[in-house]
Tab-separated table of C-alpha atoms (C1' of nucleotides) in Angstrom:
chain	number	residue	atom	x	y	z
L	1	MET	CA	-0.023	0.008	-0.075
L	2	ILE	CA	2.641	2.196	0.925
L	3	GLU	CA	5.366	0.669	-1.548
L	4	PRO	CA	4.095	-2.050	-3.217
L	5	SER	CA	7.294	-2.779	-5.338
L	6	PRO	CA	9.978	-5.095	-3.998
L	7	PRO	CA	12.294	-3.299	-1.765
L	8	GLY	CA	15.979	-2.528	-2.718
L	9	THR	CA	18.884	-2.446	-1.088
L	10	LYS	CA	18.407	1.362	-0.208
L	11	GLU	CA	14.965	0.636	1.300
L	12	ARG	CA	16.087	-2.444	3.141
L	13	MET	CA	18.389	-0.420	4.927
L	14	LEU	CA	16.249	2.139	5.956
L	15	ASP	CA	13.495	-0.360	7.044
L	16	ALA	CA	16.117	-2.146	9.125
L	17	ALA	CA	17.442	1.366	10.730
L	18	GLU	CA	13.924	2.453	11.276
L	19	ARG	CA	13.251	-0.408	13.135
L	20	LEU	CA	16.410	-0.819	15.175
L	21	PHE	CA	16.696	2.768	16.179
L	22	ALA	CA	13.211	2.688	17.380
L	23	GLU	CA	13.588	-0.714	19.503
L	24	ARG	CA	17.144	0.267	20.677
L	25	GLY	CA	17.612	4.003	20.422
L	26	PHE	CA	20.163	5.914	17.990
L	27	ALA	CA	23.470	5.628	20.153
L	28	ALA	CA	23.014	2.151	20.899
L	29	THR	CA	22.262	0.549	17.428
L	30	SER	CA	25.243	-0.420	15.495
L	31	LEU	CA	25.475	-0.340	11.577
L	32	ARG	CA	26.596	-3.604	11.600
L	33	ALA	CA	23.148	-4.749	13.236
L	34	ILE	CA	21.270	-2.378	10.751
L	35	THR	CA	23.396	-3.762	7.681
L	36	ALA	CA	23.091	-7.504	9.220
L	37	ALA	CA	19.269	-7.098	9.417
L	38	ALA	CA	18.640	-5.919	6.000
L	39	GLY	CA	20.928	-8.402	4.694
L	40	VAL	CA	23.255	-5.892	2.881
L	41	ASN	CA	27.097	-5.469	3.129
L	42	LEU	CA	28.474	-3.194	5.921
L	43	ALA	CA	30.070	-0.903	3.478
L	44	ALA	CA	26.799	-0.264	1.730
L	45	VAL	CA	25.515	2.317	4.293
L	46	ASN	CA	28.465	4.356	3.276
L	47	TYR	CA	27.885	4.170	-0.039
L	48	HIS	CA	24.027	4.929	0.117
L	49	PHE	CA	24.297	7.156	2.764
L	50	HIS	CA	27.171	9.331	3.939
L	51	SER	CA	27.211	8.414	7.682
L	52	LYS	CA	25.239	7.020	10.545
L	53	GLU	CA	23.857	10.416	11.203
L	54	ALA	CA	22.675	10.940	7.693
L	55	LEU	CA	21.141	7.544	7.556
L	56	LEU	CA	18.912	8.776	10.535
L	57	ALA	CA	18.196	11.808	8.533
L	58	ALA	CA	17.224	9.838	5.621
L	59	VAL	CA	14.875	7.768	7.901
L	60	PHE	CA	12.869	10.578	8.729
L	61	ALA	CA	12.927	12.304	5.487
L	62	ARG	CA	11.367	9.252	3.919
L	63	ARG	CA	8.206	9.279	6.406
L	64	LEU	CA	8.004	12.950	7.468
L	65	GLY	CA	7.316	14.230	4.022
L	66	PRO	CA	4.201	12.414	3.221
L	67	LEU	CA	2.902	12.522	6.646
L	68	ASN	CA	3.420	16.388	7.236
L	69	ARG	CA	1.887	16.731	3.729
L	70	GLN	CA	-1.022	14.638	4.914
L	71	ARG	CA	-1.424	16.802	8.216
L	72	LEU	CA	-1.619	20.134	6.150
L	73	GLU	CA	-3.929	18.658	4.012
L	74	LEU	CA	-6.386	17.364	6.697
L	75	LEU	CA	-5.996	20.862	8.160
L	76	ALA	CA	-6.881	22.453	4.751
L	77	GLN	CA	-10.090	20.276	4.447
L	78	ALA	CA	-11.007	21.010	8.081
L	79	ARG	CA	-10.779	24.975	6.955
L	80	SER	CA	-12.834	24.505	3.589
L	81	ARG	CA	-15.592	22.556	5.714
L	82	ALA	CA	-15.421	25.639	8.594
L	83	GLY	CA	-15.717	28.185	5.872
L	84	ARG	CA	-14.901	31.742	7.221
L	85	ARG	CA	-15.023	30.557	10.696
L	86	SER	CA	-12.263	28.559	12.587
L	87	PRO	CA	-12.643	24.974	12.511
L	88	PRO	CA	-13.258	23.249	15.601
L	89	LEU	CA	-10.416	22.592	17.803
L	90	GLU	CA	-11.142	18.665	17.869
L	91	GLU	CA	-10.516	18.693	13.868
L	92	ILE	CA	-7.581	20.670	14.139
L	93	LEU	CA	-6.058	18.140	16.740
L	94	GLU	CA	-6.973	15.153	14.585
L	95	ALA	CA	-5.268	16.697	11.575
L	96	PHE	CA	-2.409	16.881	13.644
L	97	LEU	CA	-2.504	13.687	15.493
L	98	ALA	CA	-3.960	11.274	13.106
L	99	PRO	CA	-1.575	10.715	10.145
L	100	ALA	CA	1.405	9.718	12.700
L	101	PHE	CA	-1.009	7.332	14.607
L	102	ARG	CA	-2.172	5.743	11.058
L	103	LEU	CA	1.380	4.855	10.065
L	104	HIS	CA	1.020	2.492	13.129
L	105	ARG	CA	-1.693	0.703	11.066
L	106	ASP	CA	-0.451	1.427	7.489
L	107	LEU	CA	3.029	0.007	8.165
L	108	ALA	CA	1.794	-2.994	10.188
L	109	PRO	CA	3.968	-5.442	8.504
L	110	ALA	CA	7.123	-3.502	9.115
L	111	GLY	CA	6.219	-3.293	12.467
L	112	PRO	CA	5.712	-0.356	14.780
L	113	GLY	CA	8.912	1.238	13.750
L	114	PHE	CA	8.648	4.534	12.656
L	115	PRO	CA	5.754	5.780	14.761
L	116	SER	CA	7.883	4.700	18.011
L	117	LEU	CA	10.965	6.176	16.638
L	118	MET	CA	9.077	9.432	15.865
L	119	GLY	CA	7.841	9.341	19.473
L	120	ARG	CA	11.168	8.894	21.224
L	121	ILE	CA	13.166	11.296	18.991
L	122	TYR	CA	12.030	14.357	20.928
L	123	ALA	CA	13.436	12.845	23.951
L	124	GLU	CA	16.889	11.945	22.371
L	125	PRO	CA	19.522	14.426	22.892
L	126	GLY	CA	22.064	15.176	20.244
L	127	GLU	CA	22.861	18.131	17.702
L	128	HIS	CA	22.023	16.197	14.585
L	129	ILE	CA	18.623	15.221	15.922
L	130	ARG	CA	18.070	18.835	16.777
L	131	VAL	CA	18.440	20.043	13.187
L	132	ILE	CA	16.266	17.041	11.933
L	133	LEU	CA	13.442	18.237	14.106
L	134	ARG	CA	13.651	21.774	13.312
L	135	GLU	CA	13.833	21.165	9.437
L	136	GLN	CA	10.947	18.565	9.615
L	137	PHE	CA	8.722	20.283	12.231
L	138	GLY	CA	9.161	24.057	11.633
L	139	GLU	CA	6.548	24.678	9.073
L	140	ILE	CA	4.082	22.261	10.605
L	141	ALA	CA	4.549	23.729	14.066
L	142	ALA	CA	4.379	27.163	12.737
L	143	ARG	CA	0.802	26.261	10.912
L	144	PHE	CA	-1.046	24.269	13.605
L	145	THR	CA	0.267	26.934	16.230
L	146	GLU	CA	-1.560	29.448	14.216
L	147	ALA	CA	-4.778	27.351	14.053
L	148	LEU	CA	-4.801	26.798	17.102
L	149	LYS	CA	-4.613	30.643	18.158
L	150	GLU	CA	-7.453	31.009	16.091
L	151	ALA	CA	-9.613	28.321	17.703
L	152	LEU	CA	-8.639	29.309	21.026
L	153	PRO	CA	-8.745	33.302	20.695
L	154	LYS	CA	-9.132	33.931	24.502
L	155	LEU	CA	-6.155	31.885	25.416
L	156	PRO	CA	-2.961	34.161	26.154
L	157	PRO	CA	-0.480	32.989	23.637
L	158	ALA	CA	2.152	32.127	26.082
L	159	GLU	CA	-0.341	29.880	27.750
L	160	LEU	CA	-0.995	28.365	24.486
L	161	TYR	CA	2.601	27.619	23.664
L	162	TRP	CA	3.100	25.725	27.174
L	163	ARG	CA	-0.177	23.866	26.221
L	164	ILE	CA	1.085	22.632	22.884
L	165	HIS	CA	4.356	21.518	24.561
L	166	PHE	CA	2.333	19.532	26.832
L	167	MET	CA	0.353	18.180	23.738
L	168	ILE	CA	3.436	17.083	22.202
L	169	GLY	CA	4.424	15.187	24.974
L	170	ALA	CA	1.284	13.506	25.435
L	171	MET	CA	1.736	12.701	21.792
L	172	ALA	CA	5.258	11.504	21.636
L	173	HIS	CA	4.578	9.350	24.727
L	174	THR	CA	1.587	7.602	23.175
L	175	LEU	CA	3.362	7.263	20.034
L	176	ALA	CA	6.379	5.648	21.664
L	177	GLY	CA	3.850	2.933	22.774
L	178	SER	CA	5.843	2.940	26.074
L	179	ARG	CA	6.145	0.360	28.342
L	180	ALA	CA	4.760	2.918	30.988
L	181	LEU	CA	1.243	1.760	30.070
L	182	GLY	CA	1.733	-1.567	31.306
L	183	LEU	CA	2.925	-0.032	34.553
L	184	VAL	CA	-0.617	1.358	35.502
L	185	ALA	CA	-3.166	-0.575	33.097
L	186	GLY	CA	-1.970	-3.911	33.771
L	187	GLY	CA	-2.848	-4.809	30.020
L	188	ARG	CA	-6.036	-3.244	29.745
L	189	CYS	CA	-5.594	-0.715	27.168
L	190	ASP	CA	-5.621	-1.793	23.421
L	191	PRO	CA	-2.603	-0.300	21.671
L	192	PRO	CA	-3.761	-1.684	18.060
L	193	ASP	CA	-6.875	0.063	18.217
L	194	VAL	CA	-5.191	3.051	16.411
L	195	GLU	CA	-8.789	5.025	15.823
L	196	GLY	CA	-9.653	4.781	19.428
L	197	THR	CA	-6.243	6.097	20.609
L	198	ILE	CA	-6.881	9.100	18.345
L	199	ARG	CA	-10.176	9.768	19.836
L	200	ARG	CA	-8.880	9.407	23.072
L	201	LEU	CA	-6.010	11.667	22.936
L	202	VAL	CA	-8.262	14.376	20.878
L	203	VAL	CA	-10.604	14.430	23.634
L	204	PHE	CA	-8.228	14.670	26.305
L	205	LEU	CA	-6.048	17.263	24.604
L	206	ALA	CA	-9.084	19.606	23.372
L	207	ALA	CA	-10.239	19.540	27.334
L	208	GLY	CA	-6.879	20.425	28.254
L	209	LEU	CA	-6.353	23.312	25.775
L	210	ARG	CA	-10.053	24.691	26.473
L	211	ALA	CA	-9.448	25.132	30.385
L	212	PRO	CA	-9.349	28.582	31.237
L	213	ALA	CA	-6.050	29.883	31.714
L	214	ALA	CA	-4.497	29.312	35.230
L	215	ARG	CA	-4.552	32.362	37.442
L	216	ARG	CA	-1.626	33.681	39.489
L	217	THR	CA	-2.977	33.546	42.600
L	218	ARG	CA	-3.317	29.871	44.437
L	219	ARG	CA	-2.117	29.310	47.968
L	220	SER	CA	1.388	30.293	48.811
L	221	ARG	CA	3.704	27.297	48.880
L	222	THR	CA	4.364	25.577	52.062
L	223	ARG	CA	7.857	24.227	50.851
M	1	MET	CA	20.582	22.433	51.332
M	2	ILE	CA	20.306	18.838	49.830
M	3	GLU	CA	23.965	17.542	50.637
M	4	PRO	CA	26.332	20.406	52.586
M	5	SER	CA	28.928	17.979	53.031
M	6	PRO	CA	31.786	18.339	50.544
M	7	PRO	CA	31.181	15.323	47.846
M	8	GLY	CA	33.065	12.294	48.089
M	9	THR	CA	34.399	10.284	45.104
M	10	LYS	CA	30.960	8.597	45.183
M	11	GLU	CA	28.790	11.421	44.830
M	12	ARG	CA	31.032	13.394	42.398
M	13	MET	CA	30.654	10.195	40.216
M	14	LEU	CA	27.015	10.437	40.864
M	15	ASP	CA	26.673	13.971	39.924
M	16	ALA	CA	28.783	13.862	36.952
M	17	ALA	CA	27.058	10.843	35.687
M	18	GLU	CA	23.670	12.232	36.483
M	19	ARG	CA	24.559	15.501	34.186
M	20	LEU	CA	26.013	13.517	31.210
M	21	PHE	CA	23.232	11.143	30.919
M	22	ALA	CA	20.722	13.963	30.861
M	23	GLU	CA	22.495	15.793	28.582
M	24	ARG	CA	23.930	12.920	25.996
M	25	GLY	CA	21.991	10.054	26.918
M	26	PHE	CA	22.939	6.570	28.253
M	27	ALA	CA	24.271	4.844	25.605
M	28	ALA	CA	26.199	7.982	24.195
M	29	THR	CA	27.884	8.729	27.490
M	30	SER	CA	31.120	6.855	28.100
M	31	LEU	CA	32.428	5.922	31.541
M	32	ARG	CA	35.855	7.911	30.589
M	33	ALA	CA	33.568	11.209	30.067
M	34	ILE	CA	31.948	10.645	33.486
M	35	THR	CA	35.112	10.014	35.119
M	36	ALA	CA	36.929	12.759	33.814
M	37	ALA	CA	34.259	15.320	34.655
M	38	ALA	CA	33.917	13.953	38.167
M	39	GLY	CA	37.962	14.295	38.284
M	40	VAL	CA	38.269	11.072	39.623
M	41	ASN	CA	40.221	7.734	37.832
M	42	LEU	CA	38.368	5.628	35.214
M	43	ALA	CA	38.762	2.216	37.471
M	44	ALA	CA	36.689	3.861	40.379
M	45	VAL	CA	33.532	3.463	38.476
M	46	ASN	CA	34.095	-0.563	38.400
M	47	TYR	CA	35.057	-0.144	42.276
M	48	HIS	CA	32.071	1.677	43.593
M	49	PHE	CA	29.308	0.600	41.301
M	50	HIS	CA	29.647	-2.530	39.122
M	51	SER	CA	28.926	-1.624	35.731
M	52	LYS	CA	27.897	1.433	33.660
M	53	GLU	CA	24.003	0.012	34.305
M	54	ALA	CA	24.628	-0.309	37.904
M	55	LEU	CA	25.627	3.280	37.677
M	56	LEU	CA	22.441	4.409	35.813
M	57	ALA	CA	20.589	2.547	38.621
M	58	ALA	CA	22.318	4.466	41.473
M	59	VAL	CA	21.755	7.514	40.107
M	60	PHE	CA	18.062	6.942	39.774
M	61	ALA	CA	17.866	5.421	43.289
M	62	ARG	CA	19.743	8.464	44.998
M	63	ARG	CA	16.930	10.628	43.590
M	64	LEU	CA	13.654	8.862	43.401
M	65	GLY	CA	13.696	7.421	47.009
M	66	PRO	CA	13.310	11.084	48.425
M	67	LEU	CA	11.210	11.965	45.603
M	68	ASN	CA	8.671	9.599	45.915
M	69	ARG	CA	8.338	9.753	49.730
M	70	GLN	CA	7.841	13.354	49.181
M	71	ARG	CA	5.069	12.753	46.485
M	72	LEU	CA	3.374	10.148	49.013
M	73	GLU	CA	3.492	12.552	51.901
M	74	LEU	CA	1.657	15.520	49.795
M	75	LEU	CA	-0.750	12.658	48.691
M	76	ALA	CA	-1.317	12.025	52.321
M	77	GLN	CA	-1.554	15.594	53.249
M	78	ALA	CA	-4.176	16.142	50.502
M	79	ARG	CA	-6.135	13.262	52.039
M	80	SER	CA	-6.177	14.548	55.527
M	81	ARG	CA	-7.127	17.974	54.280
M	82	ALA	CA	-10.204	16.092	52.493
M	83	GLY	CA	-11.458	14.181	55.529
M	84	ARG	CA	-13.757	11.405	54.108
M	85	ARG	CA	-14.057	12.856	50.718
M	86	SER	CA	-11.475	12.051	47.775
M	87	PRO	CA	-9.203	15.169	47.703
M	88	PRO	CA	-9.509	17.680	44.800
M	89	LEU	CA	-8.141	16.334	41.469
M	90	GLU	CA	-5.895	19.243	41.354
M	91	GLU	CA	-4.490	18.631	44.653
M	92	ILE	CA	-3.630	15.089	43.756
M	93	LEU	CA	-1.751	16.174	40.490
M	94	GLU	CA	0.033	18.431	42.143
M	95	ALA	CA	1.298	15.872	44.723
M	96	PHE	CA	2.382	13.737	41.997
M	97	LEU	CA	4.078	16.553	39.910
M	98	ALA	CA	5.356	19.059	41.945
M	99	PRO	CA	8.378	17.075	43.901
M	100	ALA	CA	9.798	16.201	40.382
M	101	PHE	CA	9.823	19.751	39.048
M	102	ARG	CA	10.970	21.324	42.332
M	103	LEU	CA	14.499	19.215	41.945
M	104	HIS	CA	14.951	21.512	39.220
M	105	ARG	CA	15.201	24.452	41.720
M	106	ASP	CA	16.640	22.787	44.867
M	107	LEU	CA	19.472	21.064	42.643
M	108	ALA	CA	19.871	24.437	40.701
M	109	PRO	CA	23.627	24.539	41.214
M	110	ALA	CA	24.138	21.242	40.010
M	111	GLY	CA	21.979	21.730	36.909
M	112	PRO	CA	18.779	20.569	35.740
M	113	GLY	CA	20.288	16.959	35.551
M	114	PHE	CA	17.858	14.751	37.102
M	115	PRO	CA	14.587	16.020	36.026
M	116	SER	CA	15.644	16.501	32.440
M	117	LEU	CA	17.173	12.512	32.759
M	118	MET	CA	13.866	11.572	34.324
M	119	GLY	CA	11.875	13.082	31.665
M	120	ARG	CA	13.810	11.113	29.051
M	121	ILE	CA	14.190	7.999	30.569
M	122	TYR	CA	10.747	6.783	29.706
M	123	ALA	CA	11.899	7.072	26.111
M	124	GLU	CA	15.040	5.254	26.308
M	125	PRO	CA	14.679	1.675	25.166
M	126	GLY	CA	16.991	-1.028	27.059
M	127	GLU	CA	15.923	-3.737	29.416
M	128	HIS	CA	17.849	-2.569	32.640
M	129	ILE	CA	15.738	0.935	32.124
M	130	ARG	CA	12.362	-0.782	32.166
M	131	VAL	CA	13.648	-2.668	35.211
M	132	ILE	CA	14.675	0.418	37.103
M	133	LEU	CA	11.087	1.992	36.250
M	134	ARG	CA	8.939	-0.877	37.601
M	135	GLU	CA	10.946	-1.028	40.595
M	136	GLN	CA	11.060	2.779	41.223
M	137	PHE	CA	7.461	3.659	40.070
M	138	GLY	CA	5.527	0.859	41.056
M	139	GLU	CA	4.091	1.651	44.029
M	140	ILE	CA	3.803	5.438	42.952
M	141	ALA	CA	1.929	4.344	40.132
M	142	ALA	CA	-0.325	2.257	42.237
M	143	ARG	CA	-1.147	4.720	44.789
M	144	PHE	CA	-2.116	7.590	42.548
M	145	THR	CA	-4.032	5.618	40.240
M	146	GLU	CA	-6.151	4.708	43.017
M	147	ALA	CA	-6.248	8.279	44.226
M	148	LEU	CA	-7.118	9.359	40.632
M	149	LYS	CA	-10.110	6.669	40.515
M	150	GLU	CA	-11.910	8.067	43.601
M	151	ALA	CA	-11.417	11.543	42.370
M	152	LEU	CA	-12.952	10.593	39.097
M	153	PRO	CA	-15.509	7.884	39.958
M	154	LYS	CA	-17.583	8.411	36.684
M	155	LEU	CA	-14.305	7.886	34.531
M	156	PRO	CA	-14.423	4.118	32.879
M	157	PRO	CA	-11.006	2.638	34.289
M	158	ALA	CA	-9.679	1.990	30.861
M	159	GLU	CA	-9.987	5.473	29.969
M	160	LEU	CA	-8.610	6.716	33.075
M	161	TYR	CA	-5.474	4.424	32.313
M	162	TRP	CA	-4.903	6.135	28.896
M	163	ARG	CA	-5.051	9.506	30.405
M	164	ILE	CA	-2.622	8.783	32.763
M	165	HIS	CA	-0.515	7.754	29.870
M	166	PHE	CA	-1.054	10.965	28.449
M	167	MET	CA	-0.382	12.455	31.699
M	168	ILE	CA	3.136	11.040	32.006
M	169	GLY	CA	4.062	11.834	28.428
M	170	ALA	CA	3.233	15.647	29.055
M	171	MET	CA	5.168	15.409	32.625
M	172	ALA	CA	8.078	13.669	31.147
M	173	HIS	CA	8.445	15.829	28.117
M	174	THR	CA	7.792	19.049	30.102
M	175	LEU	CA	10.495	17.765	32.554
M	176	ALA	CA	13.136	16.918	29.704
M	177	GLY	CA	12.953	20.478	29.095
M	178	SER	CA	12.865	19.899	25.682
M	179	ARG	CA	14.105	21.690	22.554
M	180	ALA	CA	10.533	21.433	21.209
M	181	LEU	CA	9.479	24.182	23.143
M	182	GLY	CA	11.803	26.622	21.149
M	183	LEU	CA	10.371	25.499	18.290
M	184	VAL	CA	6.788	26.759	18.824
M	185	ALA	CA	7.026	29.522	21.600
M	186	GLY	CA	10.313	31.168	20.155
M	187	GLY	CA	11.718	31.849	23.623
M	188	ARG	CA	8.324	33.333	24.962
M	189	CYS	CA	7.827	30.440	27.846
M	190	ASP	CA	9.947	30.542	31.020
M	191	PRO	CA	11.293	27.530	32.052
M	192	PRO	CA	12.944	28.453	35.305
M	193	ASP	CA	9.510	29.434	36.523
M	194	VAL	CA	8.858	26.191	38.416
M	195	GLU	CA	5.720	26.822	40.212
M	196	GLY	CA	4.103	28.355	37.432
M	197	THR	CA	4.898	25.354	34.992
M	198	ILE	CA	3.400	23.115	37.924
M	199	ARG	CA	0.193	25.300	37.853
M	200	ARG	CA	0.058	25.614	34.063
M	201	LEU	CA	0.520	21.713	33.684
M	202	VAL	CA	-1.801	20.925	36.604
M	203	VAL	CA	-4.460	23.082	35.363
M	204	PHE	CA	-4.220	21.342	31.669
M	205	LEU	CA	-4.043	17.859	32.880
M	206	ALA	CA	-6.979	18.589	35.459
M	207	ALA	CA	-9.083	19.644	32.414
M	208	GLY	CA	-8.299	16.931	30.313
M	209	LEU	CA	-8.698	14.056	32.948
M	210	ARG	CA	-12.062	15.556	33.933
M	211	ALA	CA	-13.285	15.759	30.010
M	212	PRO	CA	-16.215	13.255	29.563
M	213	ALA	CA	-15.331	9.982	28.028
M	214	ALA	CA	-15.153	9.778	24.221
M	215	ARG	CA	-18.254	8.179	22.873
M	216	ARG	CA	-17.680	5.541	20.111
M	217	THR	CA	-19.801	7.149	17.446
M	218	ARG	CA	-17.887	9.796	15.565
M	219	ARG	CA	-18.189	10.619	11.882
M	220	SER	CA	-16.649	7.922	9.965
M	221	ARG	CA	-12.963	7.654	8.695
M	222	THR	CA	-12.672	8.874	5.307
M	223	ARG	CA	-9.173	7.281	4.613
Y	1	DG	C1'	26.976	-1.239	-6.838
Y	2	DT	C1'	28.675	-4.625	-4.179
Y	3	DC	C1'	32.204	-7.062	-1.731
Y	4	DT	C1'	36.433	-8.060	1.448
Y	5	DA	C1'	39.767	-6.294	4.203
Y	6	DT	C1'	41.406	-2.989	6.993
Y	7	DA	C1'	42.623	1.318	9.251
Y	8	DT	C1'	42.039	3.846	13.149
Y	9	DG	C1'	39.843	4.917	17.296
Y	10	DG	C1'	37.054	4.269	21.644
Y	11	DG	C1'	34.560	1.337	24.440
Y	12	DG	C1'	33.443	-1.283	28.991
Y	13	DA	C1'	35.820	-3.929	32.314
Y	14	DT	C1'	39.964	-5.609	35.028
Y	15	DA	C1'	44.678	-7.080	37.022
Y	16	DG	C1'	47.660	-5.779	40.083
Y	17	DA	C1'	50.939	-2.191	42.069
Y	18	DC	C1'	50.730	1.134	45.653
U	1	DG	C1'	40.574	3.270	47.973
U	2	DT	C1'	43.336	4.761	44.263
U	3	DC	C1'	46.235	4.633	40.478
U	4	DT	C1'	48.733	2.770	35.662
U	5	DA	C1'	48.410	-0.338	32.111
U	6	DT	C1'	46.149	-3.182	29.641
U	7	DC	C1'	42.942	-6.714	27.461
U	8	DC	C1'	39.594	-7.489	24.191
U	9	DC	C1'	35.973	-6.361	21.822
U	10	DC	C1'	33.182	-3.359	18.732
U	11	DA	C1'	32.574	0.944	16.656
U	12	DT	C1'	32.457	3.869	12.155
U	13	DA	C1'	34.531	4.735	8.184
U	14	DT	C1'	37.171	3.977	4.006
U	15	DA	C1'	40.177	1.604	0.497
U	16	DG	C1'	40.461	-1.048	-3.248
U	17	DA	C1'	39.162	-5.495	-5.973
U	18	DC	C1'	35.329	-7.196	-8.545
DNA sequence: GTCTATATGGGGATAGAC
DNA sequence: GTCTATCCCCATATAGAC
């Protein structure tokens, strides 16, 4: 569905890198492990890509291009449905969140590699990763921040920025498919239910974003 | 305030490890870098701790013991204030969140090492880390899940588990002090304002947790 | 484009003197 | 408890044959 043709060397390496980076983290994954999993020679990684870092960048570029295009398209659809008003907050959130989560399903045979990697990447240090994030998310962040501002005109901008930060945290952690869920739920949640996850996250985030801004005055700290 | 006596070799190593693990990630940080930063000999790490993984576990154990005790104490205080009723949702959230964020301030001279590390650790793969998380957070997760259930009696348990998951994601991402904030806010948020951050996060999460559970029926997916 | 072989450096861990 | 010196392995990257 995504790529029906038999994968060549380059694609097999991207697939393997995507999966192993997601499973073990960037620094902990060796090029040897990747080339072995892909069934290609070790030297191929330096022929097709330049370096390990460039391989990571290629992994991201391959998915995030289409993914971000889909996000913007869903946002545009929501805008055209809304006419001159702001689209409903829920539709903005869904346009942002759903494409990432649906990769879980659409890439099912290849495993949950990329979404999990995308969820983790926000937490990984390293300069190259910062660069990848800025390049891939800059426009998306600007467009959705603008849409959220219109949908929440009464929220002070600083408050909105914080809440977007919280939102990204919730999204990333959920995408990462973290073990932490098992800590608390004992297996009672259902990770494969992608649409349910999106819906739950949208409901949660919409309510959080709509909350009245915190007032300055609360009881003084005792500690 | 936390440790007035001059730090010995072991403490200096824990300090350096905490900071470097937070800045560079576990796998990307060498023991050589840690011992150099601490001003101790390389071999000391294998004398005082057993291995690199055991050093990481020691870093966590040193902070999470007091931190989790403080969380339970704040929860107990909220319970006693509330009498026979459930404590307000906001106070439960604050009991859970505030101790972690206040380390940012209380450990200020040593830098934001541990909170940032704690925020990132949820996203790091690796079996040892999973073990650390389970041992350090098991009781906390159980106690706070119970308190949240009482405060939100109408919320189906499965929904609550998901929302706790979202909550941990927002907390972790915020603790990690992520670069992503800069992406969206352009420096208009104020990370050092710890109490403000706690307040904002509590307001956001309380609203999300209180949202009516999502209904099954929404418009059918077009894609 | 793909392979073998290797250069070059760094990693964690440890032995054994002091 | 702390040091030096070293073991042994694995990392990324590249050279050069096919």
